[in-house]
mmCIF file of C-alpha atoms and ligand atoms in Angstrom:
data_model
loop_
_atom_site.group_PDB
_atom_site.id
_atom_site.type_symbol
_atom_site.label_atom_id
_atom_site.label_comp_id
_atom_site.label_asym_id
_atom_site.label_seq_id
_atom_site.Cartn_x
_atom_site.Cartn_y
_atom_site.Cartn_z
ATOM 1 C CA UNK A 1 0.000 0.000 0.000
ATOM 2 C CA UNK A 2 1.288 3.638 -0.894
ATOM 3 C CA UNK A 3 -0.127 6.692 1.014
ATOM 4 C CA UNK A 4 0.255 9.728 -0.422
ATOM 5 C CA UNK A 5 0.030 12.094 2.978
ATOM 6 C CA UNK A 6 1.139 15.834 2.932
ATOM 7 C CA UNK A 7 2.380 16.033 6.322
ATOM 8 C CA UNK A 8 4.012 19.841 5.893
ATOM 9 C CA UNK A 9 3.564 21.296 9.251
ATOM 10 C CA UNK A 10 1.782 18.651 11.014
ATOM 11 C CA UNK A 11 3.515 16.979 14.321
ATOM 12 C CA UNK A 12 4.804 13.678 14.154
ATOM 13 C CA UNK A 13 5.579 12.109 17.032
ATOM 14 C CA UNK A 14 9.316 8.971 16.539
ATOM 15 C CA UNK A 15 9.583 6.531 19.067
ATOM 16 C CA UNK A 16 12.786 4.688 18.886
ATOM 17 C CA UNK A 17 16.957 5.830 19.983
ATOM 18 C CA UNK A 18 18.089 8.333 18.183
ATOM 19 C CA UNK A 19 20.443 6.001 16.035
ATOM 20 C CA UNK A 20 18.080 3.650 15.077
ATOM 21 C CA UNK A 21 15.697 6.876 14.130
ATOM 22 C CA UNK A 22 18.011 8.913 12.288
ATOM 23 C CA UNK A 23 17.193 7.944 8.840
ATOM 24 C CA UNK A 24 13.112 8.082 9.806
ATOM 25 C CA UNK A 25 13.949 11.453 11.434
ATOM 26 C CA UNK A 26 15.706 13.042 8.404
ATOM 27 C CA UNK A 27 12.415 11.673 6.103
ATOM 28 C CA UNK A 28 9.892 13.177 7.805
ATOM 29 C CA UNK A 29 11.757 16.279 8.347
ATOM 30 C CA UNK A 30 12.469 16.419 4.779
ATOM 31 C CA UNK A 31 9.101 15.964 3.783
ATOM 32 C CA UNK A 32 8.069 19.214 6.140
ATOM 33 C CA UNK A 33 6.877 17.517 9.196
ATOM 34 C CA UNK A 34 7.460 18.676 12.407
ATOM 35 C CA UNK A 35 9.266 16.042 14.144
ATOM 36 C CA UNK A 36 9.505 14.857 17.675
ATOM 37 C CA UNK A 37 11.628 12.045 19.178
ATOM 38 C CA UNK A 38 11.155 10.121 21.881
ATOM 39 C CA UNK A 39 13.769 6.804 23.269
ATOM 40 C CA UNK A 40 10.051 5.601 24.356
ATOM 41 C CA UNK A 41 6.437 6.585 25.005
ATOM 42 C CA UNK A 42 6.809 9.599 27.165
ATOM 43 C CA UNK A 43 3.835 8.920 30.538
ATOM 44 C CA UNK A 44 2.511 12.684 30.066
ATOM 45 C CA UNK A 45 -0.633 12.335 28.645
ATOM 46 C CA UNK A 46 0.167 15.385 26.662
ATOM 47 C CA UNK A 47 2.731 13.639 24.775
ATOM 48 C CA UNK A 48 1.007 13.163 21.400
ATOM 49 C CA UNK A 49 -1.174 16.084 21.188
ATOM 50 C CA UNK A 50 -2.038 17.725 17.947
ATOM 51 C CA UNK A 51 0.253 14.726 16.241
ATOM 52 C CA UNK A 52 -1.075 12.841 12.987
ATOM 53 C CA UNK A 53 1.289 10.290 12.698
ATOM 54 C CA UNK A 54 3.212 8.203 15.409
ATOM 55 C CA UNK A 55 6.136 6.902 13.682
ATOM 56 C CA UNK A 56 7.457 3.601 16.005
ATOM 57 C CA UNK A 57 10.727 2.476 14.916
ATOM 58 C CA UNK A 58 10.812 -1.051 14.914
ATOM 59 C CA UNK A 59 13.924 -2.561 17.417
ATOM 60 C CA UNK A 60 15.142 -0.945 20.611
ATOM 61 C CA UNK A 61 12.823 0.545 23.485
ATOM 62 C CA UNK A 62 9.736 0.418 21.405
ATOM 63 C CA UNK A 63 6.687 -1.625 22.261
ATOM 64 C CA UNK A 64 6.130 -4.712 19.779
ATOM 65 C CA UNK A 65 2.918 -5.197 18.809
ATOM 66 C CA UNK A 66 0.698 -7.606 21.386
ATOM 67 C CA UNK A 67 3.176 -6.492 24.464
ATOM 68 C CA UNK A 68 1.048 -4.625 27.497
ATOM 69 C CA UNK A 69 2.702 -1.064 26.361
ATOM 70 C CA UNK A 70 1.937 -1.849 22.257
ATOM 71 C CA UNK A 71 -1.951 -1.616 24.089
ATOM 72 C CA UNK A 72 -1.150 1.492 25.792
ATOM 73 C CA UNK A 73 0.684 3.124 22.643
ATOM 74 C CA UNK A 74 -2.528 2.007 20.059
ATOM 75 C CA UNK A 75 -5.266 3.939 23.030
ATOM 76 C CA UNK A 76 -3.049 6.849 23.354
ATOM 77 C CA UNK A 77 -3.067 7.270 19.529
ATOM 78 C CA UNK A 78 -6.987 6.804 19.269
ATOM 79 C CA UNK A 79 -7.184 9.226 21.833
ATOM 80 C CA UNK A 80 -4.932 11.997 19.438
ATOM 81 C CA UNK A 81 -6.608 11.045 16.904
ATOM 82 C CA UNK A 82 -2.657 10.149 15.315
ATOM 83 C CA UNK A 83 -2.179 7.049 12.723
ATOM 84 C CA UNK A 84 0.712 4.658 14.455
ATOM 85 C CA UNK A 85 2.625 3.504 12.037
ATOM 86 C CA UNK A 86 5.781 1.070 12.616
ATOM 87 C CA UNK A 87 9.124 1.768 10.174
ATOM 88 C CA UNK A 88 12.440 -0.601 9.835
ATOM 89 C CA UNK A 89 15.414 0.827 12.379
ATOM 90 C CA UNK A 90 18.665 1.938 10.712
ATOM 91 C CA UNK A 91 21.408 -0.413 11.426
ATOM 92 C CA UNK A 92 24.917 0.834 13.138
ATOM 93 C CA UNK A 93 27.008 -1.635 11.358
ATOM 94 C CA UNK A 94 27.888 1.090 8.417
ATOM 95 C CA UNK A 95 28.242 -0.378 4.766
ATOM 96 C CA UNK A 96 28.948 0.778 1.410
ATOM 97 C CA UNK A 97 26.506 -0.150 -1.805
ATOM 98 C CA UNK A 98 28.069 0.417 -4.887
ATOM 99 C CA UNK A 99 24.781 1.435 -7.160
ATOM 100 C CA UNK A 100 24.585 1.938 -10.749
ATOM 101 C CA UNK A 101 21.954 4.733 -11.383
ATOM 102 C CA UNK A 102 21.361 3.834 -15.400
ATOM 103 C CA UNK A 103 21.606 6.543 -17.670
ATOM 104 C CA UNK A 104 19.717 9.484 -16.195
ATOM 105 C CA UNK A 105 16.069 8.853 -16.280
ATOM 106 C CA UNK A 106 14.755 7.654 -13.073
ATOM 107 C CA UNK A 107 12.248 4.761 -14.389
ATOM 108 C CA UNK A 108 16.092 3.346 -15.570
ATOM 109 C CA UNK A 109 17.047 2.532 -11.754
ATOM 110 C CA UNK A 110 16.489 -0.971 -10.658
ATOM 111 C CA UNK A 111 14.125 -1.745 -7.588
ATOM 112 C CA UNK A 112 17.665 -2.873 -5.886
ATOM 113 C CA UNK A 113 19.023 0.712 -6.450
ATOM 114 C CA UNK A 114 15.857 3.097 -5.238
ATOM 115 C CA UNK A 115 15.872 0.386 -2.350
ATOM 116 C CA UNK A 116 19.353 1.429 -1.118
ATOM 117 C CA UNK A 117 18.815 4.930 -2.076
ATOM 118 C CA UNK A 118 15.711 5.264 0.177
ATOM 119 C CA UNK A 119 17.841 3.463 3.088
ATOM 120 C CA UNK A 120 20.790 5.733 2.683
ATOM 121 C CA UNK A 121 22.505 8.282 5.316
ATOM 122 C CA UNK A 122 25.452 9.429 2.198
ATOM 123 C CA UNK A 123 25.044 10.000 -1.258
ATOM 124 C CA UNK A 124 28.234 10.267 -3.172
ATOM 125 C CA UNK A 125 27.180 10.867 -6.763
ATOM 126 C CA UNK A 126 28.530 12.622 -9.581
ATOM 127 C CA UNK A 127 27.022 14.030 -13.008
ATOM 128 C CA UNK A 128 25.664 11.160 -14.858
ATOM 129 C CA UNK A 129 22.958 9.245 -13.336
ATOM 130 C CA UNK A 130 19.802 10.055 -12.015
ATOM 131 C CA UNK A 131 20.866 13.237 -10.318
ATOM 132 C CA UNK A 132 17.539 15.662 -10.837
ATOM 133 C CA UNK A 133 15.167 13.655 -8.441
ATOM 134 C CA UNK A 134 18.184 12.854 -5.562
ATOM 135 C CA UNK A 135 16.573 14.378 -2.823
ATOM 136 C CA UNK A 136 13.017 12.814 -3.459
ATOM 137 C CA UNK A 137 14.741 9.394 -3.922
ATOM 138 C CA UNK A 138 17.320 9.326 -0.972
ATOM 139 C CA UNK A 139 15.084 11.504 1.467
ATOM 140 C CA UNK A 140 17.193 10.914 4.266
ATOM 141 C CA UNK A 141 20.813 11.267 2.887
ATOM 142 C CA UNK A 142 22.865 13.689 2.900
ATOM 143 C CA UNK A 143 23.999 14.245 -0.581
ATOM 144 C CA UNK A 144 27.624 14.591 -1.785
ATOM 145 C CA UNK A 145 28.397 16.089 -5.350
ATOM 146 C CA UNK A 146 32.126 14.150 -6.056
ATOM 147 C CA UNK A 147 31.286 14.817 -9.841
ATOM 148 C CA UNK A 148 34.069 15.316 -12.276
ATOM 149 C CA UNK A 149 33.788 17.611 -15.303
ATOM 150 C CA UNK A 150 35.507 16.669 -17.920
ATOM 151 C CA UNK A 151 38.983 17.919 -17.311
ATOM 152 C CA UNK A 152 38.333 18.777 -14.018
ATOM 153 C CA UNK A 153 38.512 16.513 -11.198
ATOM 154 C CA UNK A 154 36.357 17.826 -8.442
ATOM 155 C CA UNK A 155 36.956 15.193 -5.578
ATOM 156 C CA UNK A 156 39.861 12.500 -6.765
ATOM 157 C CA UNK A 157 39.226 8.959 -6.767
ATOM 158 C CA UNK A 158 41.467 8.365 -3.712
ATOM 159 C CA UNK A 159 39.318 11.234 -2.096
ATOM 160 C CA UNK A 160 36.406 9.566 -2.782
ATOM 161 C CA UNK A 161 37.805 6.095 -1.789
ATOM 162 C CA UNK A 162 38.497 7.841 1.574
ATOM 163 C CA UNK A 163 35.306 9.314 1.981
ATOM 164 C CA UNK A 164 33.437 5.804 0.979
ATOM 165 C CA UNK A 165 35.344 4.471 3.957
ATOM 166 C CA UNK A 166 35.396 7.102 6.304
ATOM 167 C CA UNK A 167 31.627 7.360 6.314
ATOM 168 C CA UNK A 168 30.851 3.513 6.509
ATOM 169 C CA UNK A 169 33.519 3.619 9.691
ATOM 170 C CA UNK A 170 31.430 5.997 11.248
ATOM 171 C CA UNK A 171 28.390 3.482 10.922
ATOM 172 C CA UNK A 172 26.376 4.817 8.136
ATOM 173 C CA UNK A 173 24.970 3.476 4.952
ATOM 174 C CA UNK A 174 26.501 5.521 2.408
ATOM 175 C CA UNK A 175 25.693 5.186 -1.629
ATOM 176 C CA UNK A 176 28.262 5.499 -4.158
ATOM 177 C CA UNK A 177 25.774 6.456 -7.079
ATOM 178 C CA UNK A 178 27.101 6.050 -10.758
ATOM 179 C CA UNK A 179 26.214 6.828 -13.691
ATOM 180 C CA UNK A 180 25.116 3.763 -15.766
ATOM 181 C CA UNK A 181 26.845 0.054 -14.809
ATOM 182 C CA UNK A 182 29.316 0.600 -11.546
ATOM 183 C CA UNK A 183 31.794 -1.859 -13.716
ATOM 184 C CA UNK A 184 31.963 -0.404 -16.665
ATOM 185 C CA UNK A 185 34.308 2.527 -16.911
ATOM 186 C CA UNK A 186 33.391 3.656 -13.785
ATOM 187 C CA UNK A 187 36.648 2.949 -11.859
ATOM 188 C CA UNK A 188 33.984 0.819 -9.432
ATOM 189 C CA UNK A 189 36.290 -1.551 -9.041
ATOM 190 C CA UNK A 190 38.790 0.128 -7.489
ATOM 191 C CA UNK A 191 36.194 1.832 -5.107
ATOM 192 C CA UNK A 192 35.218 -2.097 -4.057
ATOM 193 C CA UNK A 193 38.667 -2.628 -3.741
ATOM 194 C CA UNK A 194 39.411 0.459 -1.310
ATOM 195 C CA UNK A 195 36.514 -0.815 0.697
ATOM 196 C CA UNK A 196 37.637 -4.805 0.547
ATOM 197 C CA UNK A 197 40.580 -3.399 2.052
ATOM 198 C CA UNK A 198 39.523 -1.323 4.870
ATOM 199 C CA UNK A 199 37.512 -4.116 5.675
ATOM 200 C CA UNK A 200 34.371 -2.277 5.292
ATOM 201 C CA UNK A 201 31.227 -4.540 4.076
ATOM 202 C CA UNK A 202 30.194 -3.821 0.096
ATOM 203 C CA UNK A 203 27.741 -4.773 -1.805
ATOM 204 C CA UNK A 204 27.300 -4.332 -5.525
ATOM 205 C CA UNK A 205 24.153 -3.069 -7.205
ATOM 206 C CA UNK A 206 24.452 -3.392 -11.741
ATOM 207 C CA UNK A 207 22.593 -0.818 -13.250
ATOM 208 C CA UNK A 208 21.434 -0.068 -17.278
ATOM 209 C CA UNK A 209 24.797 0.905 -18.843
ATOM 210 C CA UNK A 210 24.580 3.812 -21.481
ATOM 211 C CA UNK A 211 26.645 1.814 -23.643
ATOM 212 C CA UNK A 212 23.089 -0.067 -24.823
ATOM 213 C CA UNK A 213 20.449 2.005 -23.137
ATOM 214 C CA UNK A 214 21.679 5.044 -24.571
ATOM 215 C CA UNK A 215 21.835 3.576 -28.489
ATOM 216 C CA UNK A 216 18.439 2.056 -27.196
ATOM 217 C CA UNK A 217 17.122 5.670 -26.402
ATOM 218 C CA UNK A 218 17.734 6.571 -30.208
ATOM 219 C CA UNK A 219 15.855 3.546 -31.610
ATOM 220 C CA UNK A 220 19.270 1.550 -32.527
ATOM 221 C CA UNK A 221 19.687 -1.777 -31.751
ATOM 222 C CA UNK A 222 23.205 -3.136 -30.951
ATOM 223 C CA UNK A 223 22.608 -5.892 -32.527
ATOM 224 C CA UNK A 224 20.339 -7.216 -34.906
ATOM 225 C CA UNK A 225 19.668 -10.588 -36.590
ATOM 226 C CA UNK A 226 21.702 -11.107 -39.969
ATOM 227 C CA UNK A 227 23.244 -7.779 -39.079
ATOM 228 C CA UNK A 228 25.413 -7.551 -36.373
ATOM 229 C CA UNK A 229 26.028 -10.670 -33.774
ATOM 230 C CA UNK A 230 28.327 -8.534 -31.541
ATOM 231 C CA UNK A 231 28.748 -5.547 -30.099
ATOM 232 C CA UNK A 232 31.921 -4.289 -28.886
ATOM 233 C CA UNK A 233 32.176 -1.054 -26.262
ATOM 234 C CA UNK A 234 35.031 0.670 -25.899
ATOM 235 C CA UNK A 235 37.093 3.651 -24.347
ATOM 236 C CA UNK A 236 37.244 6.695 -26.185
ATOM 237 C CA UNK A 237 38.809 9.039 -23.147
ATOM 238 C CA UNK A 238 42.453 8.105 -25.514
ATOM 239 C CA UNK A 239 43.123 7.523 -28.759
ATOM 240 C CA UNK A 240 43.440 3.691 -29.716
ATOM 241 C CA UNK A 241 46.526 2.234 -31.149
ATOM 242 C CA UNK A 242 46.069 1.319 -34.544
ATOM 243 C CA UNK A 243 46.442 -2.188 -33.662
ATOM 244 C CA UNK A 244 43.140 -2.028 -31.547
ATOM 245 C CA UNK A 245 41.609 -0.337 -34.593
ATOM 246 C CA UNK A 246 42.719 -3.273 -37.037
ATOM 247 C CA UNK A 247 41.186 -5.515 -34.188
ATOM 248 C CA UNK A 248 38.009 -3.625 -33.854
ATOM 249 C CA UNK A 249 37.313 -3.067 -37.878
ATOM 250 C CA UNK A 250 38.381 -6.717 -38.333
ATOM 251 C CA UNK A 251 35.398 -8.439 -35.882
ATOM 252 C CA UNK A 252 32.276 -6.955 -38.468
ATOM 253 C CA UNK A 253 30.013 -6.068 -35.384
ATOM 254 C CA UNK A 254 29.078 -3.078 -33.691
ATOM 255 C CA UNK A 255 31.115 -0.605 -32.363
ATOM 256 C CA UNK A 256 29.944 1.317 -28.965
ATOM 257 C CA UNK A 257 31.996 3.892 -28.001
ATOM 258 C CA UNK A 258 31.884 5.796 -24.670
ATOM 259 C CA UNK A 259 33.765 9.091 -23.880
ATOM 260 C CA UNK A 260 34.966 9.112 -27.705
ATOM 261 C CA UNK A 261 33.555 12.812 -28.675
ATOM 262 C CA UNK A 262 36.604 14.414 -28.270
ATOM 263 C CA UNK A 263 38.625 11.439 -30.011
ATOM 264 C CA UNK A 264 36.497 10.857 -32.965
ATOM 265 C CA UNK A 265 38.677 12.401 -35.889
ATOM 266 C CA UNK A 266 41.103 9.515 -34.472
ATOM 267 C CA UNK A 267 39.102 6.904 -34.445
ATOM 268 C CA UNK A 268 37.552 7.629 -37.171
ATOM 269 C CA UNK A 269 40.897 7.984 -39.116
ATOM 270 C CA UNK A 270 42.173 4.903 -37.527
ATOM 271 C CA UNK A 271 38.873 2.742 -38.530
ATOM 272 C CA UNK A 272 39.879 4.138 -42.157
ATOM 273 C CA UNK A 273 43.577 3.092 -42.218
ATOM 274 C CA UNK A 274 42.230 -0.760 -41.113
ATOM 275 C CA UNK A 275 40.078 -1.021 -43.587
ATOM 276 C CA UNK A 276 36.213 0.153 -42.956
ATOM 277 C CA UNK A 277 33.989 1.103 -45.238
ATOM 278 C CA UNK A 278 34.386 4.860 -45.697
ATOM 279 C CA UNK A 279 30.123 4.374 -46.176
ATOM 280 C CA UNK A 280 30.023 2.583 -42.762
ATOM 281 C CA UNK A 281 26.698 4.409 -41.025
ATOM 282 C CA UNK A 282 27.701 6.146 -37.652
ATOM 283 C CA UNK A 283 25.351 7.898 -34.562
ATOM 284 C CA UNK A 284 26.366 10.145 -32.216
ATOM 285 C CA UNK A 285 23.989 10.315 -29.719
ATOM 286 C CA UNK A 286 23.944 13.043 -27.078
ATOM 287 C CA UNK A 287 22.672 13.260 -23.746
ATOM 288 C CA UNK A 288 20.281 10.001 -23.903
ATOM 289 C CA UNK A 289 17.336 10.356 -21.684
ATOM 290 C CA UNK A 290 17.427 14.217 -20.934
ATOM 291 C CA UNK A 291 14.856 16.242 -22.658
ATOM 292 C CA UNK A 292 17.529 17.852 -25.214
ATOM 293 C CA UNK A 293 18.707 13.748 -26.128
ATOM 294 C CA UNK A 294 19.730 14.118 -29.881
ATOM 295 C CA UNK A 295 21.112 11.872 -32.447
ATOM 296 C CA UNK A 296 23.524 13.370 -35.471
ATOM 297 C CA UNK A 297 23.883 10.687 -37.631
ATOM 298 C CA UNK A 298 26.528 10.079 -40.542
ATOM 299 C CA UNK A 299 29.116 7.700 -41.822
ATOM 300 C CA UNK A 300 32.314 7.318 -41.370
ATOM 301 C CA UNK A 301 33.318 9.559 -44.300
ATOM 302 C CA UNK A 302 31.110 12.224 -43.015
ATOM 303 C CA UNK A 303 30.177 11.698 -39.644
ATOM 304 C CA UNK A 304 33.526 14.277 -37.968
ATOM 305 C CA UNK A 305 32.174 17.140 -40.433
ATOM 306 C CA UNK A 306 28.551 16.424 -39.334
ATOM 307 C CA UNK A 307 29.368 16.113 -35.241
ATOM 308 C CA UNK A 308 31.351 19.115 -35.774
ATOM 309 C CA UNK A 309 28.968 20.945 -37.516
ATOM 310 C CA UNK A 310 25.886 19.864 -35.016
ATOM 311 C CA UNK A 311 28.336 20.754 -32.310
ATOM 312 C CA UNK A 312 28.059 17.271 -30.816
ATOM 313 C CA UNK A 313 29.569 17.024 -26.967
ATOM 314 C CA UNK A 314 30.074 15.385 -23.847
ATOM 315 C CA UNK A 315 28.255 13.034 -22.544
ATOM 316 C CA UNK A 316 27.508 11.141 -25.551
ATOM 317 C CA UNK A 317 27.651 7.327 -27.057
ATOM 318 C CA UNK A 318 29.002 7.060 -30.085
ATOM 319 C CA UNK A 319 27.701 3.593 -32.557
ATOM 320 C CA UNK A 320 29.287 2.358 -35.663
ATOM 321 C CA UNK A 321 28.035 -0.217 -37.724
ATOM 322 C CA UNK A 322 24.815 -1.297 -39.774
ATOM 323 C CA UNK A 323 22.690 -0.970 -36.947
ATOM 324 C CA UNK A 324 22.626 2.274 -36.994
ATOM 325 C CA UNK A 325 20.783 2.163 -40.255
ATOM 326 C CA UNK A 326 18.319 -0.630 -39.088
ATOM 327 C CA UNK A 327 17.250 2.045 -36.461
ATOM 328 C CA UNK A 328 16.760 4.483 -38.685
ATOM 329 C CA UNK A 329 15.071 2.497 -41.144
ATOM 330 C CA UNK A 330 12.995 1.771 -37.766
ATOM 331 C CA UNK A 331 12.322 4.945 -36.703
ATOM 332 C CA UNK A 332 11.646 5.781 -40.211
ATOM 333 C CA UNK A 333 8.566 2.982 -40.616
ATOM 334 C CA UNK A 334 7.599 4.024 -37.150
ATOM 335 C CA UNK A 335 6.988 7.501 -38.480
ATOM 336 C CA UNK A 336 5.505 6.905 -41.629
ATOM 337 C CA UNK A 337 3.161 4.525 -39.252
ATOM 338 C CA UNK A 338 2.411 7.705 -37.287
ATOM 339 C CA UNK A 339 1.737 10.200 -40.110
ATOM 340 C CA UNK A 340 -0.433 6.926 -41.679
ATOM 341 C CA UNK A 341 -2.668 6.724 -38.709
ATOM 342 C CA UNK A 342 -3.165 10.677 -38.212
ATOM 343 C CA UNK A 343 -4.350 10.745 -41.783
ATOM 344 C CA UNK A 344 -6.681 7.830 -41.467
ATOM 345 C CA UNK A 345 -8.254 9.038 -38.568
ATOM 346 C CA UNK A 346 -8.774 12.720 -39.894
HETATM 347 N N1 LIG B 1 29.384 3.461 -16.168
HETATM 348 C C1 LIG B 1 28.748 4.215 -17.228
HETATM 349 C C2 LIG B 1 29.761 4.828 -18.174
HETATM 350 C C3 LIG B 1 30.700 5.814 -17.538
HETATM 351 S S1 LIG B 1 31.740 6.598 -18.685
HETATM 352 C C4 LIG B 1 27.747 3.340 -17.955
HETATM 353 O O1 LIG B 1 27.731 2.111 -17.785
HETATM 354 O O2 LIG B 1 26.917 3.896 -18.678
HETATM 355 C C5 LIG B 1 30.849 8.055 -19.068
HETATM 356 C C6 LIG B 1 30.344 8.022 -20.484
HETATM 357 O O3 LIG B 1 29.127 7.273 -20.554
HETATM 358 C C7 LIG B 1 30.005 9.359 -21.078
HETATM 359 O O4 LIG B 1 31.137 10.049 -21.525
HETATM 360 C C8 LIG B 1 29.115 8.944 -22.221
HETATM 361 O O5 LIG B 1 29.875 8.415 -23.284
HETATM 362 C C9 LIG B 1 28.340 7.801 -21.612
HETATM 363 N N2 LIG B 1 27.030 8.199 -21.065
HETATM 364 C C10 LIG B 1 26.568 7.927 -19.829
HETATM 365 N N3 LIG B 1 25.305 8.375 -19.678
HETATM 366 C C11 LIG B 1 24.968 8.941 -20.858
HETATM 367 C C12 LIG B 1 23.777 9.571 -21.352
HETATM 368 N N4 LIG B 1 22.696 9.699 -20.592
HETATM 369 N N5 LIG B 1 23.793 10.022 -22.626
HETATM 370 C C13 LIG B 1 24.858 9.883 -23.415
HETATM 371 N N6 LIG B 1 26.005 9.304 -22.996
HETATM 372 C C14 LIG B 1 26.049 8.826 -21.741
#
């Protein structure tokens, strides 16, 4: 069941120690509520006046349901007319959960992911991902921008490796939120491996990775039957050697390419020298899931003139191969569909 109660301004009344509270506490605060805490049900009969909820946080000092004070608690409510409600106590033990946010839109997090988000004390997140609707999502967190700009590193991975630690140590659940998959190109590894060694408990969470969603979120399929059997997603924050680009032309499937704006005239060169197709179709498409998502699309003969023309940037996925044309041939039909139906029905 999912209540939808404004409580801005009303009183609501936590039972429970403060640590097990503090991530109800911060909730209800955050949604506007005015909060008081109690270890246990305080004997002045005065205690829950004017509240509408009684939050009891399951665990410590709170009565259990069927106990002799549970009784008591349930008249005392009636009586102040307050809904009880029971919530899960935050644990002490402080962990990390490594969470991969998908590629910006917020339906793209897995259940796993808004699950540890809503339990959360720290968010450590940085631009890509779900970023917009943080606060709603991890209500009681305290949220931590670590975010690098291209070029600019804000907080340095062995800051943020620190930090990951430093918070668990001090007993909280803290999120590392990245953009897409945590494993792919997201240096998640070596924040599991910071935490594996400061003994500190970690669990992974996968999320969508851009590498398909984002392709995906322009209609083209990485692969496609009796087109492509592979897909291949690669690096584009440095050049490749051209032995990596004989590799790559030389498999016939598609090429994903991540962080490869600034590096296309090389890899596009590159591709050339081993061989490609000069009419090989090529996307570039740019900021998947945001309202301004676009897709500039080319081939390899034409696509650095057309990305430089369109102005293409950062963040963006780049695809090579014949897929690109099956979406558009996709998107295409889908269209004419459209315009067909409109007509019809006018
Ligand atoms: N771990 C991430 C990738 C991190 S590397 C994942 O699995 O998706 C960062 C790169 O991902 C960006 O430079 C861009 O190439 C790509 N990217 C991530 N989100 C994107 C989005 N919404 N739109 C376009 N590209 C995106």
């Amino acid at each position: 069941m999912h209540l939808d109660i404004d409580l801005t301004g009303r009183r609501v009344v936590v039972l429970g120690h403060p640590g097990a509270s503090r991530r109800v506490v911060a909730r209800y605060r955050a949604s506007g509520a005015d909060v008081d805490r109690f270890d246990t049900l305080p004997s002045a009969s005065s205690a829950l006046d004017g509240a509408t909820l009684v939050v009891r946080v399951a665990g410590t000092g709170t009565p259990s349901p069927g106990d002799d004070a549970d009784t008591v608690l349930r008249q005392r409510c009636r009586d102040a007319g307050a809904l009880l409600i029971r919530e899960a106590a935050a644990s002490d033990s402080g962990h990390v959960s490594l969470v991969g946010g998908g590629p910006g839109a917020r339906g793209l997090l897995t259940l796993d992911a808004a699950a540890a988000l809503r339990d959360a004390d720290v968010v450590l997140y940085d631009r890509l991902g779900p970023t917009d609707s943080l606060a709603e999502i991890a209500p009681s967190a305290e949220l931590v921008d670590v975010g690098k700009l291209p070029g600019h590193h804000r907080v340095p991975q062995a800051g943020i490796n620190a930090l990951l630690v430093q918070h668990a140590r001090a007993g909280r659940h803290v999120v590392r939120l990245k953009g897409g998959d945590p494993f792919v190109f997201g240096r998640g590894s070596e924040e599991l491996a910071a935490c594996l060694e400061a003994r500190v408990p970690c669990t992974v969470l996968p999320g969508i990775s851009s590498s398909i969603a984002v392709p995906a979120a322009a209609g083209i399929p990485v692969t496609h039957r009796g087109v492509s059997h592979l897909f291949t997603v690669v690096s584009g924050h440095a050049p490749l050697t051209d032995e990596e680009h004989l590799h790559l032309a030389g498999l016939g499937g598609t090429i994903v390419v991540l962080m490869g704006v600034s590096t296309l005239p090389q890899l596009v060169a590159g591709l050339g020298r081993a061989g490609m197709r000069p009419d090989m179709p090529v996307a570039v498409v740019e900021r998947g899931y945001s309202a301004s998502q676009r897709t500039t699309s080319g081939t390899l003969a034409t696509i650095v003139t057309d990305a430089g023309t369109a102005r293409c940037q950062s963040p963006a996925v780049l695809v090579i191969g014949e897929v690109v044309r099956v979406g558009l041939e996709l998107q295409g039909s889908a269209a004419h569909l459209a315009r067909l139906t409109e007509s019809l029905a006018s």
